[in-house]
Every structure is written in C-alpha cells, then in structure tokens.
Short mmCIF file of C-alpha atoms and ligand atoms in Angstrom, two decimals:
data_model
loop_
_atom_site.label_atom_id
_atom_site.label_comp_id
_atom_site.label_asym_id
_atom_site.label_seq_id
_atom_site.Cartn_x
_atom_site.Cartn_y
_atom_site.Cartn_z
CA UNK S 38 0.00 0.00 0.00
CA UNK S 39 1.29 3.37 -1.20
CA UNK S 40 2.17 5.98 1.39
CA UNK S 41 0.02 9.35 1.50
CA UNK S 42 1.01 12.42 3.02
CA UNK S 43 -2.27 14.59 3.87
CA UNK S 44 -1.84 18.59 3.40
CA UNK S 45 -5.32 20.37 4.01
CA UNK S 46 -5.30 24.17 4.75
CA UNK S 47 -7.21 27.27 4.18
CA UNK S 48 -6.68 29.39 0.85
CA UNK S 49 -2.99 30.96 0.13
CA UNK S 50 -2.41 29.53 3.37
CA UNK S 51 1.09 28.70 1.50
CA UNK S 52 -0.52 24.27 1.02
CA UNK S 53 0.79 24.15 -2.72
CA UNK S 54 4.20 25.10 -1.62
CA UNK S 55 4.45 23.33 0.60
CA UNK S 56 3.58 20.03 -0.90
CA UNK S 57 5.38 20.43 -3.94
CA UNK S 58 8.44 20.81 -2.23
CA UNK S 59 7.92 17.47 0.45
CA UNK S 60 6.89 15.76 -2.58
CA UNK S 61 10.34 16.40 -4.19
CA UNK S 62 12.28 15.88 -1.33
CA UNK S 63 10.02 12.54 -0.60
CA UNK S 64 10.31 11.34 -4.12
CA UNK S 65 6.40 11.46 -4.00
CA UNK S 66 4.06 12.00 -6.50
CA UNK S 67 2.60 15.80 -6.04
CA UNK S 68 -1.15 15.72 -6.28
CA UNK S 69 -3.48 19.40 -6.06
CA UNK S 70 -6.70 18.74 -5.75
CA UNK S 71 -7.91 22.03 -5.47
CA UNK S 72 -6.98 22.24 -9.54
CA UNK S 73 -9.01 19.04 -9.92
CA UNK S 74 -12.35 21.42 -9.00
CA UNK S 75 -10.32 24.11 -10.88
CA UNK S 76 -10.14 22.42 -14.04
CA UNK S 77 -14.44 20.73 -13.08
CA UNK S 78 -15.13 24.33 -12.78
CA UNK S 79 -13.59 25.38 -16.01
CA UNK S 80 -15.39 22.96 -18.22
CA UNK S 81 -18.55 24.22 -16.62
CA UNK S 82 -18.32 28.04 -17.09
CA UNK S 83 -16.92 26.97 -20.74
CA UNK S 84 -19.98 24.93 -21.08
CA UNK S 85 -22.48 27.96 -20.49
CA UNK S 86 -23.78 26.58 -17.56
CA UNK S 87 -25.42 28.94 -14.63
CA UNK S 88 -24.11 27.98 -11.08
CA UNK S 89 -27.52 27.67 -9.70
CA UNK S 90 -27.88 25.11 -12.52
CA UNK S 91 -26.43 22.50 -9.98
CA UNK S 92 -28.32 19.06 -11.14
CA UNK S 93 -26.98 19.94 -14.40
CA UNK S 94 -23.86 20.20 -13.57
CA UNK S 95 -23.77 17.18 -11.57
CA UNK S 96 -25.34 15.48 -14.75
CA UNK S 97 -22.54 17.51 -16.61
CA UNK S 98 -19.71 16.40 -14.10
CA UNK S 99 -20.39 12.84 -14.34
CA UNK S 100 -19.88 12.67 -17.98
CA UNK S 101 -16.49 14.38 -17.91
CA UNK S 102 -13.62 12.31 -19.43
CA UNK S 103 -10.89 12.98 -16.82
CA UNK S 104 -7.18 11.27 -17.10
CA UNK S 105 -4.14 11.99 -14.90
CA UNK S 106 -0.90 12.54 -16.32
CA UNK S 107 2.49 12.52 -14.38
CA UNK S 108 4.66 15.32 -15.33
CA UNK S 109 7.83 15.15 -13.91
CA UNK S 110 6.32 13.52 -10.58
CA UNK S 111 3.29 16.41 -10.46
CA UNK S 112 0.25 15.05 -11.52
CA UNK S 113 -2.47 16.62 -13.83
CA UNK S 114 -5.40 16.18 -14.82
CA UNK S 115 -7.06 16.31 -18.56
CA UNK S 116 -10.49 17.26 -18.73
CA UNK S 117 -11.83 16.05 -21.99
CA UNK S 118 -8.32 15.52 -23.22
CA UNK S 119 -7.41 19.15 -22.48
CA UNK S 120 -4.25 19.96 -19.95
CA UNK S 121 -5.67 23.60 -18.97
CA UNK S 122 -2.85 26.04 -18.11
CA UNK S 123 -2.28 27.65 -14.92
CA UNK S 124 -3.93 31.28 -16.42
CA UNK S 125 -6.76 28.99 -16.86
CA UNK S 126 -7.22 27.46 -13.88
CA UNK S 127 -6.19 30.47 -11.52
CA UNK S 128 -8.60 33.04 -13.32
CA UNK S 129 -10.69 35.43 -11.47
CA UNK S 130 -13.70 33.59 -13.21
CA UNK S 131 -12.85 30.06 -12.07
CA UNK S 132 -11.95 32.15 -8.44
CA UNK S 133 -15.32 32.93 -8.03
CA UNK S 134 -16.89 29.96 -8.86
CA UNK S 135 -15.22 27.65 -7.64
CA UNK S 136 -16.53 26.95 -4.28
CA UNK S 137 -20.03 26.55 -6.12
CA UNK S 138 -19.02 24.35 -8.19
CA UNK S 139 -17.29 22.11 -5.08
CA UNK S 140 -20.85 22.17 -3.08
CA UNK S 141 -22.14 20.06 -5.98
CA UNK S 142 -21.64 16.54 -4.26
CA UNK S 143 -21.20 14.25 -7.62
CA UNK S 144 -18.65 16.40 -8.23
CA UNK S 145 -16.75 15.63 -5.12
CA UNK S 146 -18.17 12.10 -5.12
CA UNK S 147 -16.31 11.62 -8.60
CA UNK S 148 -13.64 13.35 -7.94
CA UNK S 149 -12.67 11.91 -4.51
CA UNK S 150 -12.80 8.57 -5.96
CA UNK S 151 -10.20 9.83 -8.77
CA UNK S 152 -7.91 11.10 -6.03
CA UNK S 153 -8.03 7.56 -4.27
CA UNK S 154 -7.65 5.77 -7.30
CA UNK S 155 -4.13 7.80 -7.74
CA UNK S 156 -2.73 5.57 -4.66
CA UNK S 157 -2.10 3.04 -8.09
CA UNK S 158 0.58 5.20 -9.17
CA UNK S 159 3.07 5.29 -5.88
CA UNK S 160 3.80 7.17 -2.65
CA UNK S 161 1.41 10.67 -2.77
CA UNK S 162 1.55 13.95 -1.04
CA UNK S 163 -1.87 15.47 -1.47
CA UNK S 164 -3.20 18.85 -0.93
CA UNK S 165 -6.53 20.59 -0.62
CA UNK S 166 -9.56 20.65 1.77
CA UNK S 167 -10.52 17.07 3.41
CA UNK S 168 -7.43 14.91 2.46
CA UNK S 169 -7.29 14.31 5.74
CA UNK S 170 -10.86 14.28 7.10
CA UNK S 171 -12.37 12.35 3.79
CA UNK S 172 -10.40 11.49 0.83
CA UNK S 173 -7.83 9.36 2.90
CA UNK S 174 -9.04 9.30 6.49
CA UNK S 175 -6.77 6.57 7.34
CA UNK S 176 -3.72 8.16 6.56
CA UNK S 177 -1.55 8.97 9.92
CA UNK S 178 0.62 11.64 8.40
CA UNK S 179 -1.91 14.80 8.56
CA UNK S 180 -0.92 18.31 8.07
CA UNK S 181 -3.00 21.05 8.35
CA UNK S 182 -1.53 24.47 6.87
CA UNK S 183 -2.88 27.61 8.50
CA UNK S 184 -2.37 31.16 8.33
CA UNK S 185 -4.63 34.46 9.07
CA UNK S 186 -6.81 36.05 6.90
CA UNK S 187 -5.06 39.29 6.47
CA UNK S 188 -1.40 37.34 5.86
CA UNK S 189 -3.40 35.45 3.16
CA UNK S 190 -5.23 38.22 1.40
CA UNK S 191 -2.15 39.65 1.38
CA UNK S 192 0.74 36.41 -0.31
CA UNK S 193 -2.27 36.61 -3.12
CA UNK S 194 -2.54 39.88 -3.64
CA UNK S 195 1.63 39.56 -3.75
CA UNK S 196 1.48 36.75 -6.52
CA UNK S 197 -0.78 40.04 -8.58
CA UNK S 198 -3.63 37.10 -8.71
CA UNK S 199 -7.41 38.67 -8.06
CA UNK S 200 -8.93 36.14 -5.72
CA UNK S 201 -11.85 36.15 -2.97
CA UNK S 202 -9.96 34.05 -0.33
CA UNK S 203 -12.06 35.21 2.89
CA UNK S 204 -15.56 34.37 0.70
CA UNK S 205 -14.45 31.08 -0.71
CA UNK S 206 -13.26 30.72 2.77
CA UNK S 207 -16.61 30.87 4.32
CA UNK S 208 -18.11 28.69 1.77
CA UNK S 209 -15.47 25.98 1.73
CA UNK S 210 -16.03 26.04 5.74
CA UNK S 211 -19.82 26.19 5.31
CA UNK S 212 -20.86 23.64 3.47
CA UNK S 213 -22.52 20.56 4.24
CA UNK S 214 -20.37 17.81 2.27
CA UNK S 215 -16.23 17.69 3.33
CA UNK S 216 -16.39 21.33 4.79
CA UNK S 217 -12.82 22.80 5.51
CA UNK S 218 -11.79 21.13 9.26
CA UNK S 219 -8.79 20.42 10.66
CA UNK S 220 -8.92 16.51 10.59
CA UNK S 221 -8.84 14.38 13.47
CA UNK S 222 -4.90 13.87 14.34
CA UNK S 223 -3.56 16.34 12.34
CA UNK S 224 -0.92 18.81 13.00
CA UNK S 225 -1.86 22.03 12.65
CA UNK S 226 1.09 24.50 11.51
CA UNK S 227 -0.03 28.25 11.80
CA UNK S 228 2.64 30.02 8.75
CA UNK S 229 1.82 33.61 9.35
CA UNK S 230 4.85 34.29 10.74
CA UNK S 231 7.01 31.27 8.98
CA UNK S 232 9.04 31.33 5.76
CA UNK S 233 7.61 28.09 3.33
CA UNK S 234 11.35 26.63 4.23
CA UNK S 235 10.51 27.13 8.15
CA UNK S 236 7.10 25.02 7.21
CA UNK S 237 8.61 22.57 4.85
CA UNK S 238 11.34 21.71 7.85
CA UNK S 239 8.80 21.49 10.49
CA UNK S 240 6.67 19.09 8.36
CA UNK S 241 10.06 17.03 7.36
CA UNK S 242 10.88 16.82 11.23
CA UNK S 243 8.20 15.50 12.46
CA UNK S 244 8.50 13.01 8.89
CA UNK S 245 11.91 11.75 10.33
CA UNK S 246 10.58 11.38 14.06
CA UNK S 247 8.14 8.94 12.24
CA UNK S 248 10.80 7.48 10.27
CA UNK S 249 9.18 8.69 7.02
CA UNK S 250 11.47 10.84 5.45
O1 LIG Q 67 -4.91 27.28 -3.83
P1 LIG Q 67 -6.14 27.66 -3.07
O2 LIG Q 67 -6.03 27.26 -1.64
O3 LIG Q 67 -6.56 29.05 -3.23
O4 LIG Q 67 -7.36 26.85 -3.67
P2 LIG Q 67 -7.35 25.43 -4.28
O5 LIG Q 67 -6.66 24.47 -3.38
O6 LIG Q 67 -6.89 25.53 -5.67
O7 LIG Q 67 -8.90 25.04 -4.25
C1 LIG Q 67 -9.86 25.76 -4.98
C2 LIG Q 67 -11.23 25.45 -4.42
O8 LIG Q 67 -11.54 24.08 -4.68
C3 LIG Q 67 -11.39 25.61 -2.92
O9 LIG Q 67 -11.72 26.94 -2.55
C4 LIG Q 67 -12.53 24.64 -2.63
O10 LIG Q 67 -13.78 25.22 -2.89
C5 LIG Q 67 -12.32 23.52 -3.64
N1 LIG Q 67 -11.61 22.36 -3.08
C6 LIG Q 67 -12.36 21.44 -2.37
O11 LIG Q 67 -13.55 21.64 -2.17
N2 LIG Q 67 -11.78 20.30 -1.91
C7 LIG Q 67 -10.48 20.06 -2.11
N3 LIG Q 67 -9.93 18.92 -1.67
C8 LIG Q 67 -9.69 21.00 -2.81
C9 LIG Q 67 -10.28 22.16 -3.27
O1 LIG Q 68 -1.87 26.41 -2.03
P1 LIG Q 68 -2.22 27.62 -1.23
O2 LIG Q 68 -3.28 28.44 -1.85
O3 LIG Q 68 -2.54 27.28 0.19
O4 LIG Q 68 -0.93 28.56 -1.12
P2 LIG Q 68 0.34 28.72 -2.11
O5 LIG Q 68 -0.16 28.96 -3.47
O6 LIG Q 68 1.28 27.60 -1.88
O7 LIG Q 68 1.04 30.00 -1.49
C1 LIG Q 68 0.57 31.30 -1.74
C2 LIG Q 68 1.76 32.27 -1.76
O8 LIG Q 68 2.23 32.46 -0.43
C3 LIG Q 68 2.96 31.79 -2.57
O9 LIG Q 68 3.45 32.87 -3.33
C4 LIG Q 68 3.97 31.38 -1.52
O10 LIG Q 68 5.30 31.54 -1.93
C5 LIG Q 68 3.63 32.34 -0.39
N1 LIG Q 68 3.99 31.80 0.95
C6 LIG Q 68 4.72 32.57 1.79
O11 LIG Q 68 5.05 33.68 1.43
N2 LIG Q 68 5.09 32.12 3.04
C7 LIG Q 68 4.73 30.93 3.47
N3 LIG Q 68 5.07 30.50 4.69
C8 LIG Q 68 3.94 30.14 2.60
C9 LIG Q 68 3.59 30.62 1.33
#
C-alpha cells in the first residue's frame, strides 16, 4: 500500500508550496486537488452553464472524461483531453466559482474517488480541503496548513492574482459535504509568521521522528 502524506489548509495559506516541495524531497508523487475542482469548474463556465444550474452540472460532471498525467512527478489532470494552463485554472472567473461548483456533491463524489484511485501510481503527497478528514481518512501523516486572513489576502494579492480568499473561505467552511476542518490527528502549523522553508522543515521533522522521510 502506497504511502500518502495529507496537506489540508485554508486558501494561500502557502498548502501548494508546501507540498510540492515534500513531494520532491520525498520522491512522491505531487497531487493538487484544489486544480481538480479548478479544471471541473472550467469545463462548466466553458460549457455555459449557470451555477444555480447545480443538477446539471452534476449530470454535466459525471460525464467528464478525466485522465491523470504525471509530469515530472506532479500530476495533472485532462479534462476532456485538455491539460488547462495555470492562467486557466487560476482566473478570477474560475476564483469565483469555484466553491459553487465544489458544493455540488457528484462532483466531489467523482472526484474523490479519482484522487483515491491515484494511490495506483506510488507514494502521494496530497493537498486541498478534506485529504485528511475524507479522501484518505486513514492516513496517519496529517498536516494542516494555517495562516490568518489578512497574511493570506495579502501572499495573493503579492502573486498580482485577483482572488476572494475570505468568501471562498466561508463557503469551503460552510458547506454541508467535506467542509474545511482540521482533521482528526492532524498537526496544525499556523505560517503567518514562517518562511515556506521554516514550514517545509517542520513538516520534514516531524516526517523523520516517524521514520518517514
Ligand atoms: O490554492 P487555493 O487554496 O486558493 O485553492 P485550491 O486548493 O486551488 O482550491 C480551490 C477550491 O476548490 C477551494 O476553494 C474549494 O472550494 C475547492 N476544493 C475542495 O472543495 N476540496 C479540495 N480537496 C480542494 C479544493
Ligand atoms: O496552495 P495555497 O493556496 O494554500 O498557497 P500557495 O499557493 O502555496 O502559497 C501562496 C503564496 O504564499 C505563494 O506565493 C507562496 O510563496 C507564499 N507563501 C509565503 O510567502 N510564506 C509561506 N510561509 C507560505 C507561502
């Protein structure tokens, strides 16, 4: 059985960097889930769809051919044979409607079981909103990646990317399916005040007290 690292965390809470980096110090496959209801979200909006519109888009969802590529140990997905780019995935409209689009629950019911299926491929360190507490609840090596509000309104703002962190905050937190928690045995790092090496060397510490890394 493959090993999986769990990385959940708040928006720009710094989770992406994070888990790229254990994953290359690991050797592990990188997985972001988060651009698995990016690139969901995409194919919706570019399908005309309206966001209240949500049995159609669960219809809509279902049908979606989605494959997983490995690039250079990061994994993306195609949606209908299309790698989106990062503009693509990151835009202001996907931003917004995003978190609408994850409330849907065949979309997280399809795309959960995608992210489990992925433990075919080798060791994982996955990122998003309820590795920890859904995807792979079984998992003992939990992270949870925090940081306050203002500290990430302002690393996005930094990056020059438009995004509504505190609303898709409250939504992601909100909902009724896999809201945003920090998962039962999970260590919870708060990064306001940490450089991403501070957090990457806590996470790999407490890796090599486990005899992980
Ligand atoms: O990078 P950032 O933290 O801003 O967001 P992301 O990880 O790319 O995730 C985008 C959105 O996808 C989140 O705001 C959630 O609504 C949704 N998401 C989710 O519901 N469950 C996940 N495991 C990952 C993302
Ligand atoms: O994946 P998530 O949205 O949680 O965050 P990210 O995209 O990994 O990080 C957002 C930005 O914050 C990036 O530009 C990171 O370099 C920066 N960051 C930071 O300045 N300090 C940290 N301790 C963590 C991230």
């Amino acid at each position: 059985m493959s090993s999986v690292i769990a990385i959940d965390g708040p928006a720009a809470s710094g989770k992406s960097s994070v888990a790229r980096q254990l994953a290359e110090k690991l050797g592990h496959l990188y997985v972001n889930t988060g651009n698995m209801f990016r690139g969901v979200t995409w194919a919706v909006l570019n399908a005309g769809f309206d966001l209240k519109e949500k049995e159609a888009i669960a219809a809509y969802a279902s049908e979606l051919k989605l494959e997983f590529v490995n690039e250079g140990g990061h994994i993306h997905m195609l949606v209908n044979q299309r790698r989106l780019t990062d503009a693509e995935l990151n835009s202001e409209a996907v931003n917004g409607a995003v978190s609408h689009v994850a409330q849907v629950s065949e979309v997280r019911t399809r795309l959960v079981e995608e992210q489990r299926a992925l433990v075919a491929r080798g060791d994982l360190v996955m990122e998003g909103r309820d590795i920890g507490s859904v995807v792979f609840p079984d998992t003992p090596h939990k992270f949870y990646i925090d940081a306050s509000e203002e500290v990430r309104a302002a690393r996005r703002s930094k990056q020059g990317l438009n995004d509504t962190v505190a609303m898709r905050d409250k939504l992601d937190s909100t909902r009724k399916t896999a809201p945003l928690i920090v998962p039962e045995g999970a260590i919870r790092i708060d990064s306001s005040d940490l450089t991403l090496d501070q957090v990457v060397e806590q996470v790999m510490g407490e890796l090599r007290s486990r005899g992980v890394a």
